[in-house]
Amino acid sequence: MDIGLVGLGKMGGNMRTRMRNGGVTVVGYDHNPDISDVGSLSELVEQLPSPKVVWVMVPAGDITRSTVEELIELLGEGDVIVDGGNSRWTDDEKHSVLAAEKGIGYVDCGVSGGVWGLDNGYALMAGGTAEDIAKVQPAFDALKPEGESGFVHAGRVGAGHFSKMVHNGIEYAMMQAYAEGFELLEKVDIVDNVTDVFDSWREGTVVRSWLLDLLVNALQDDPGLSKVRGYAEDSGEGRWTVEAAIDNAVPMHTIAASLFARFTSRQEESPAMQAVAAMRQQFGGHAVRAAEEQGIDAAAADPSDPV
């Protein structure tokens, strides 16, 4: 198979290598000329035999939209565009309509595997018609992990990214559960070695997972995680998952809570906890004592005072 790959960053570059190792001929394009095989999208398209398949692996949002729109102008009937980024599934539906006006197929593919995918393979969740999926299948086969699992034709256009969105929502919740357990274990005096406790869970327990393996790796490198600031971004898919749950009246207590925990991590001083502190001050003077312990004059009219 021949395929064009747009975007050769951490994920895209490794995917190019894995596909080539799997016998796929890949023409890669990136704005960085040092890693790009061609100088432009038009040159990439020219080098591909028909039906042309171009896989887009760039950041979700405006960059993906502009890339897809440019490819629609360059490609023709029978060709296929694959969006393998973290696009919102509703964007897939819009792009597929635009592509269909020129007879171009459209496949959305949620990709999971991160920087480990080059060696371990990538979990792939694809949406599109069976005909379009078939045109991309050799690339899917080269990218997926060994074994029966790791690839799914999830449904029509949008189903791939919707599935990946839910996958990431579940990931948020799992990470939050491990994180809260870590904090409690660190807090108490009775547990001597938190890293070894987590490591012991990696075999035989119902909570073992790859995420647990990664947490143990981090704890072994930095016991207590003193070198890491407690700040966590969200890629957007956690928000979209909660929004989809609201739209479909699906209760999603745990995933929603894990998303809001990410927001809490970005506050040096949580306004909600300031309100709690203020209430405690009103009935017991607790906030005043806490302020004094931190070397803050609780009576000062300084608006920067956290209390």
Tab-separated table of C-alpha atoms in Angstrom:
chain	number	residue	atom	x	y	z
A	1	MET	CA	0.000	0.000	0.000
A	2	ASP	CA	1.010	3.612	-0.613
A	3	ILE	CA	-0.188	6.294	1.777
A	4	GLY	CA	0.437	9.967	2.442
A	5	LEU	CA	0.937	11.049	6.050
A	6	VAL	CA	0.532	14.691	7.046
A	7	GLY	CA	2.088	15.613	10.394
A	8	LEU	CA	5.288	13.932	11.552
A	9	GLY	CA	5.417	14.948	15.213
A	10	LYS	CA	5.771	12.585	18.164
A	11	MET	CA	2.886	10.388	17.054
A	12	GLY	CA	3.024	10.894	13.292
A	13	GLY	CA	6.761	10.327	12.994
A	14	ASN	CA	6.570	7.028	14.878
A	15	MET	CA	3.529	5.978	12.864
A	16	ARG	CA	5.438	6.573	9.628
A	17	THR	CA	8.229	4.324	10.899
A	18	ARG	CA	5.860	1.564	12.042
A	19	MET	CA	3.939	1.588	8.753
A	20	ARG	CA	7.176	1.401	6.776
A	21	ASN	CA	8.336	-1.483	8.976
A	22	GLY	CA	5.021	-3.158	8.116
A	23	GLY	CA	5.600	-2.911	4.369
A	24	VAL	CA	3.582	0.254	3.667
A	25	THR	CA	5.126	2.902	1.410
A	26	VAL	CA	4.711	6.218	3.226
A	27	VAL	CA	5.170	9.710	1.814
A	28	GLY	CA	5.317	12.067	4.770
A	29	TYR	CA	4.782	15.807	4.876
A	30	ASP	CA	5.523	18.181	7.735
A	31	HIS	CA	6.120	21.922	8.029
A	32	ASN	CA	9.570	21.009	9.358
A	33	PRO	CA	11.627	20.354	6.206
A	34	ASP	CA	14.211	18.362	8.175
A	35	ILE	CA	11.758	15.498	8.708
A	36	SER	CA	9.497	15.919	5.663
A	37	ASP	CA	9.725	13.702	2.571
A	38	VAL	CA	8.162	16.342	0.320
A	39	GLY	CA	7.913	20.110	0.221
A	40	SER	CA	4.134	20.543	0.095
A	41	LEU	CA	0.768	18.832	0.280
A	42	SER	CA	0.393	19.047	-3.489
A	43	GLU	CA	3.732	17.285	-3.958
A	44	LEU	CA	2.623	14.574	-1.533
A	45	VAL	CA	-0.593	14.004	-3.474
A	46	GLU	CA	1.280	13.895	-6.789
A	47	GLN	CA	3.523	11.078	-5.564
A	48	LEU	CA	0.650	8.777	-4.570
A	49	PRO	CA	-0.934	6.228	-6.936
A	50	SER	CA	-4.717	6.135	-7.245
A	51	PRO	CA	-6.851	5.609	-5.300
A	52	LYS	CA	-4.913	8.006	-3.119
A	53	VAL	CA	-5.099	7.681	0.662
A	54	VAL	CA	-3.890	10.563	2.828
A	55	TRP	CA	-3.748	10.250	6.616
A	56	VAL	CA	-3.885	13.554	8.559
A	57	MET	CA	-2.094	13.508	11.919
A	58	VAL	CA	-2.109	17.135	13.062
A	59	PRO	CA	-3.601	18.943	16.107
A	60	ALA	CA	-7.394	18.987	16.300
A	61	GLY	CA	-9.298	22.135	15.465
A	62	ASP	CA	-8.364	24.805	12.947
A	63	ILE	CA	-5.170	23.086	11.767
A	64	THR	CA	-7.024	19.870	10.958
A	65	ARG	CA	-9.878	21.761	9.298
A	66	SER	CA	-7.579	23.769	7.023
A	67	THR	CA	-5.550	20.671	6.126
A	68	VAL	CA	-8.646	18.655	5.258
A	69	GLU	CA	-10.075	21.503	3.188
A	70	GLU	CA	-6.816	21.803	1.234
A	71	LEU	CA	-6.735	18.053	0.615
A	72	ILE	CA	-10.309	18.091	-0.662
A	73	GLU	CA	-9.162	20.548	-3.340
A	74	LEU	CA	-6.163	18.370	-4.272
A	75	LEU	CA	-7.779	14.910	-4.258
A	76	GLY	CA	-10.400	13.406	-6.542
A	77	GLU	CA	-13.100	10.779	-6.864
A	78	GLY	CA	-12.295	7.479	-5.187
A	79	ASP	CA	-9.553	8.909	-2.971
A	80	VAL	CA	-9.764	8.763	0.845
A	81	ILE	CA	-8.880	11.177	3.632
A	82	VAL	CA	-8.178	9.733	7.093
A	83	ASP	CA	-8.278	12.029	10.121
A	84	GLY	CA	-6.221	10.293	12.810
A	85	GLY	CA	-5.961	13.228	15.208
A	86	ASN	CA	-8.126	13.943	18.225
A	87	SER	CA	-10.843	15.758	16.287
A	88	ARG	CA	-14.342	16.082	17.647
A	89	TRP	CA	-16.674	13.611	15.985
A	90	THR	CA	-19.028	16.368	14.859
A	91	ASP	CA	-16.201	17.808	12.738
A	92	ASP	CA	-15.911	14.449	10.981
A	93	GLU	CA	-19.513	14.629	9.867
A	94	LYS	CA	-18.975	18.111	8.380
A	95	HIS	CA	-15.740	17.132	6.641
A	96	SER	CA	-17.215	13.948	5.186
A	97	VAL	CA	-20.041	15.949	3.590
A	98	LEU	CA	-17.545	18.340	1.987
A	99	ALA	CA	-15.398	15.440	0.760
A	100	ALA	CA	-18.400	13.550	-0.615
A	101	GLU	CA	-19.227	16.482	-2.904
A	102	LYS	CA	-16.094	15.546	-4.881
A	103	GLY	CA	-16.531	11.804	-4.487
A	104	ILE	CA	-13.784	11.603	-1.867
A	105	GLY	CA	-14.151	9.097	0.950
A	106	TYR	CA	-13.648	10.038	4.572
A	107	VAL	CA	-12.481	7.918	7.503
A	108	ASP	CA	-12.040	9.104	11.076
A	109	CYS	CA	-9.684	7.132	13.271
A	110	GLY	CA	-9.109	7.469	16.981
A	111	VAL	CA	-5.509	6.491	17.749
A	112	SER	CA	-4.253	5.460	21.179
A	113	GLY	CA	-0.758	4.386	22.093
A	114	GLY	CA	1.233	7.554	22.573
A	115	VAL	CA	5.005	7.463	22.392
A	116	TRP	CA	4.956	3.711	23.080
A	117	GLY	CA	3.022	2.920	19.903
A	118	LEU	CA	6.083	2.498	17.693
A	119	ASP	CA	7.085	-0.661	19.557
A	120	ASN	CA	3.765	-1.826	21.023
A	121	GLY	CA	1.387	-0.838	18.230
A	122	TYR	CA	-1.557	1.554	18.268
A	123	ALA	CA	-5.154	0.864	19.261
A	124	LEU	CA	-7.287	2.087	16.351
A	125	MET	CA	-10.987	2.970	16.310
A	126	ALA	CA	-12.211	3.787	12.796
A	127	GLY	CA	-15.425	5.247	11.407
A	128	GLY	CA	-16.526	5.273	7.775
A	129	THR	CA	-17.976	3.099	5.044
A	130	ALA	CA	-16.749	-0.462	4.590
A	131	GLU	CA	-15.433	0.490	1.130
A	132	ASP	CA	-13.310	3.341	2.455
A	133	ILE	CA	-12.098	1.340	5.447
A	134	ALA	CA	-10.907	-1.401	3.062
A	135	LYS	CA	-8.730	1.087	1.178
A	136	VAL	CA	-6.943	1.971	4.423
A	137	GLN	CA	-6.867	-1.530	5.938
A	138	PRO	CA	-3.202	-2.354	5.122
A	139	ALA	CA	-2.166	0.747	7.081
A	140	PHE	CA	-4.419	-0.237	9.980
A	141	ASP	CA	-2.886	-3.718	9.972
A	142	ALA	CA	0.642	-2.310	10.072
A	143	LEU	CA	-0.141	0.089	12.912
A	144	LYS	CA	-2.222	-2.122	15.228
A	145	PRO	CA	-0.687	-4.299	17.961
A	146	GLU	CA	-0.084	-7.976	17.330
A	147	GLY	CA	-3.026	-10.250	18.090
A	148	GLU	CA	-6.733	-10.172	17.417
A	149	SER	CA	-7.587	-6.973	19.291
A	150	GLY	CA	-6.434	-3.417	18.716
A	151	PHE	CA	-8.491	-2.420	15.662
A	152	VAL	CA	-12.231	-1.864	15.298
A	153	HIS	CA	-14.458	-0.539	12.549
A	154	ALA	CA	-16.693	1.192	15.060
A	155	GLY	CA	-19.414	2.399	12.696
A	156	ARG	CA	-20.222	5.251	10.330
A	157	VAL	CA	-18.184	8.432	9.989
A	158	GLY	CA	-17.671	9.938	13.447
A	159	ALA	CA	-17.862	6.620	15.278
A	160	GLY	CA	-14.090	6.287	15.496
A	161	HIS	CA	-13.495	9.613	17.174
A	162	PHE	CA	-16.597	9.216	19.344
A	163	SER	CA	-15.223	5.884	20.595
A	164	LYS	CA	-11.806	7.415	21.245
A	165	MET	CA	-13.493	10.292	23.083
A	166	VAL	CA	-15.218	7.874	25.462
A	167	HIS	CA	-11.948	5.945	25.808
A	168	ASN	CA	-10.231	9.135	26.966
A	169	GLY	CA	-13.057	9.931	29.374
A	170	ILE	CA	-12.576	6.525	30.984
A	171	GLU	CA	-8.836	7.185	31.053
A	172	TYR	CA	-9.459	10.414	33.005
A	173	ALA	CA	-11.433	8.518	35.636
A	174	MET	CA	-8.894	5.709	35.991
A	175	MET	CA	-6.028	8.160	36.375
A	176	GLN	CA	-7.942	10.148	38.987
A	177	ALA	CA	-8.670	7.025	41.026
A	178	TYR	CA	-5.002	6.012	41.056
A	179	ALA	CA	-4.022	9.605	41.910
A	180	GLU	CA	-6.407	9.847	44.861
A	181	GLY	CA	-5.202	6.500	46.163
A	182	PHE	CA	-1.630	7.743	45.880
A	183	GLU	CA	-2.428	10.867	47.898
A	184	LEU	CA	-4.065	8.887	50.704
A	185	LEU	CA	-1.221	6.369	50.888
A	186	GLU	CA	1.306	9.215	51.036
A	187	LYS	CA	-0.695	11.005	53.717
A	188	VAL	CA	-0.814	8.271	56.347
A	189	ASP	CA	2.017	7.190	58.625
A	190	ILE	CA	1.160	3.494	58.538
A	191	VAL	CA	2.407	2.836	54.969
A	192	ASP	CA	6.200	2.860	54.652
A	193	ASN	CA	6.729	2.429	50.913
A	194	VAL	CA	4.018	3.734	48.606
A	195	THR	CA	5.926	2.861	45.445
A	196	ASP	CA	6.187	-0.793	46.451
A	197	VAL	CA	2.481	-0.885	47.293
A	198	PHE	CA	1.554	0.274	43.803
A	199	ASP	CA	4.108	-2.100	42.305
A	200	SER	CA	2.533	-5.017	44.193
A	201	TRP	CA	-0.784	-4.296	42.497
A	202	ARG	CA	0.659	-4.889	39.016
A	203	GLU	CA	0.206	-8.671	39.220
A	204	GLY	CA	-2.881	-10.622	40.235
A	205	THR	CA	-5.120	-7.709	41.231
A	206	VAL	CA	-8.272	-6.431	39.559
A	207	VAL	CA	-6.817	-2.884	39.332
A	208	ARG	CA	-3.746	-3.797	37.283
A	209	SER	CA	-3.394	-1.858	34.034
A	210	TRP	CA	-0.902	-0.145	31.771
A	211	LEU	CA	-1.698	3.162	33.497
A	212	LEU	CA	-0.693	1.544	36.799
A	213	ASP	CA	2.566	0.387	35.198
A	214	LEU	CA	3.273	3.947	34.066
A	215	LEU	CA	2.523	5.363	37.520
A	216	VAL	CA	4.946	2.884	39.089
A	217	ASN	CA	7.595	3.907	36.542
A	218	ALA	CA	7.094	7.543	37.547
A	219	LEU	CA	7.262	6.735	41.271
A	220	GLN	CA	10.429	4.696	40.823
A	221	ASP	CA	12.055	7.626	39.005
A	222	ASP	CA	10.782	10.187	41.521
A	223	PRO	CA	9.443	8.749	44.822
A	224	GLY	CA	6.800	11.087	46.190
A	225	LEU	CA	6.672	12.906	42.822
A	226	SER	CA	8.406	15.923	44.330
A	227	LYS	CA	9.695	17.015	40.915
A	228	VAL	CA	6.240	17.169	39.342
A	229	ARG	CA	3.874	20.108	39.766
A	230	GLY	CA	0.250	19.133	40.419
A	231	TYR	CA	-1.061	20.697	37.223
A	232	ALA	CA	-2.940	18.634	34.637
A	233	GLU	CA	-4.252	19.823	31.285
A	234	ASP	CA	-7.180	18.241	29.481
A	235	SER	CA	-7.049	17.552	25.746
A	236	GLY	CA	-10.710	18.445	25.262
A	237	GLU	CA	-12.015	14.922	24.892
A	238	GLY	CA	-12.953	14.682	28.560
A	239	ARG	CA	-15.134	17.765	28.138
A	240	TRP	CA	-16.694	16.390	24.964
A	241	THR	CA	-17.451	13.093	26.716
A	242	VAL	CA	-19.307	14.876	29.528
A	243	GLU	CA	-21.151	17.062	27.014
A	244	ALA	CA	-22.216	13.968	25.066
A	245	ALA	CA	-23.415	12.384	28.312
A	246	ILE	CA	-25.548	15.458	28.983
A	247	ASP	CA	-26.938	15.442	25.430
A	248	ASN	CA	-27.907	11.782	25.794
A	249	ALA	CA	-29.034	11.895	29.455
A	250	VAL	CA	-26.377	9.375	30.494
A	251	PRO	CA	-25.257	9.703	34.147
A	252	MET	CA	-21.470	10.048	34.189
A	253	HIS	CA	-20.562	10.827	37.785
A	254	THR	CA	-16.991	9.528	37.869
A	255	ILE	CA	-15.758	10.853	34.531
A	256	ALA	CA	-17.327	14.266	35.190
A	257	ALA	CA	-15.665	14.432	38.610
A	258	SER	CA	-12.279	13.503	37.139
A	259	LEU	CA	-12.621	16.274	34.561
A	260	PHE	CA	-13.410	18.858	37.239
A	261	ALA	CA	-10.403	17.626	39.230
A	262	ARG	CA	-8.225	18.663	36.275
A	263	PHE	CA	-9.636	22.174	36.578
A	264	THR	CA	-8.891	22.234	40.314
A	265	SER	CA	-5.250	21.415	39.545
A	266	ARG	CA	-4.857	24.722	37.718
A	267	GLN	CA	-5.764	26.881	40.696
A	268	GLU	CA	-2.995	27.980	43.018
A	269	GLU	CA	-5.796	28.976	45.366
A	270	SER	CA	-9.162	27.312	44.874
A	271	PRO	CA	-12.014	29.834	45.171
A	272	ALA	CA	-14.265	27.037	46.411
A	273	MET	CA	-11.838	26.220	49.206
A	274	GLN	CA	-11.521	29.927	49.965
A	275	ALA	CA	-15.285	29.938	50.502
A	276	VAL	CA	-14.996	26.900	52.780
A	277	ALA	CA	-12.199	28.625	54.701
A	278	ALA	CA	-14.312	31.787	55.027
A	279	MET	CA	-17.247	29.824	56.431
A	280	ARG	CA	-14.971	28.046	58.896
A	281	GLN	CA	-13.639	31.425	59.969
A	282	GLN	CA	-17.158	32.683	60.612
A	283	PHE	CA	-18.083	29.899	62.995
A	284	GLY	CA	-14.714	29.008	64.502
A	285	GLY	CA	-11.947	31.393	63.579
A	286	HIS	CA	-10.128	28.639	61.687
A	287	ALA	CA	-9.250	30.748	58.644
A	288	VAL	CA	-7.579	33.397	60.827
A	289	ARG	CA	-5.341	30.821	62.478
A	290	ALA	CA	-4.494	29.246	59.121
A	291	ALA	CA	-3.567	32.646	57.688
A	292	GLU	CA	-1.303	33.387	60.639
A	293	GLU	CA	0.450	30.047	60.199
A	294	GLN	CA	1.255	31.001	56.610
A	295	GLY	CA	2.653	34.355	57.641
A	296	ILE	CA	-0.310	36.261	56.200
A	297	ASP	CA	-2.022	39.118	57.979
A	298	ALA	CA	-5.629	37.984	57.813
A	299	ALA	CA	-6.853	41.493	58.651
A	300	ALA	CA	-4.922	43.138	55.803
A	301	ALA	CA	-6.947	44.617	52.965
A	302	ASP	CA	-4.616	43.115	50.375
A	303	PRO	CA	-6.735	41.642	47.529
A	304	SER	CA	-3.965	39.120	46.797
A	305	ASP	CA	-4.420	37.487	50.200
A	306	PRO	CA	-5.746	33.945	49.553
A	307	VAL	CA	-7.909	34.214	52.678
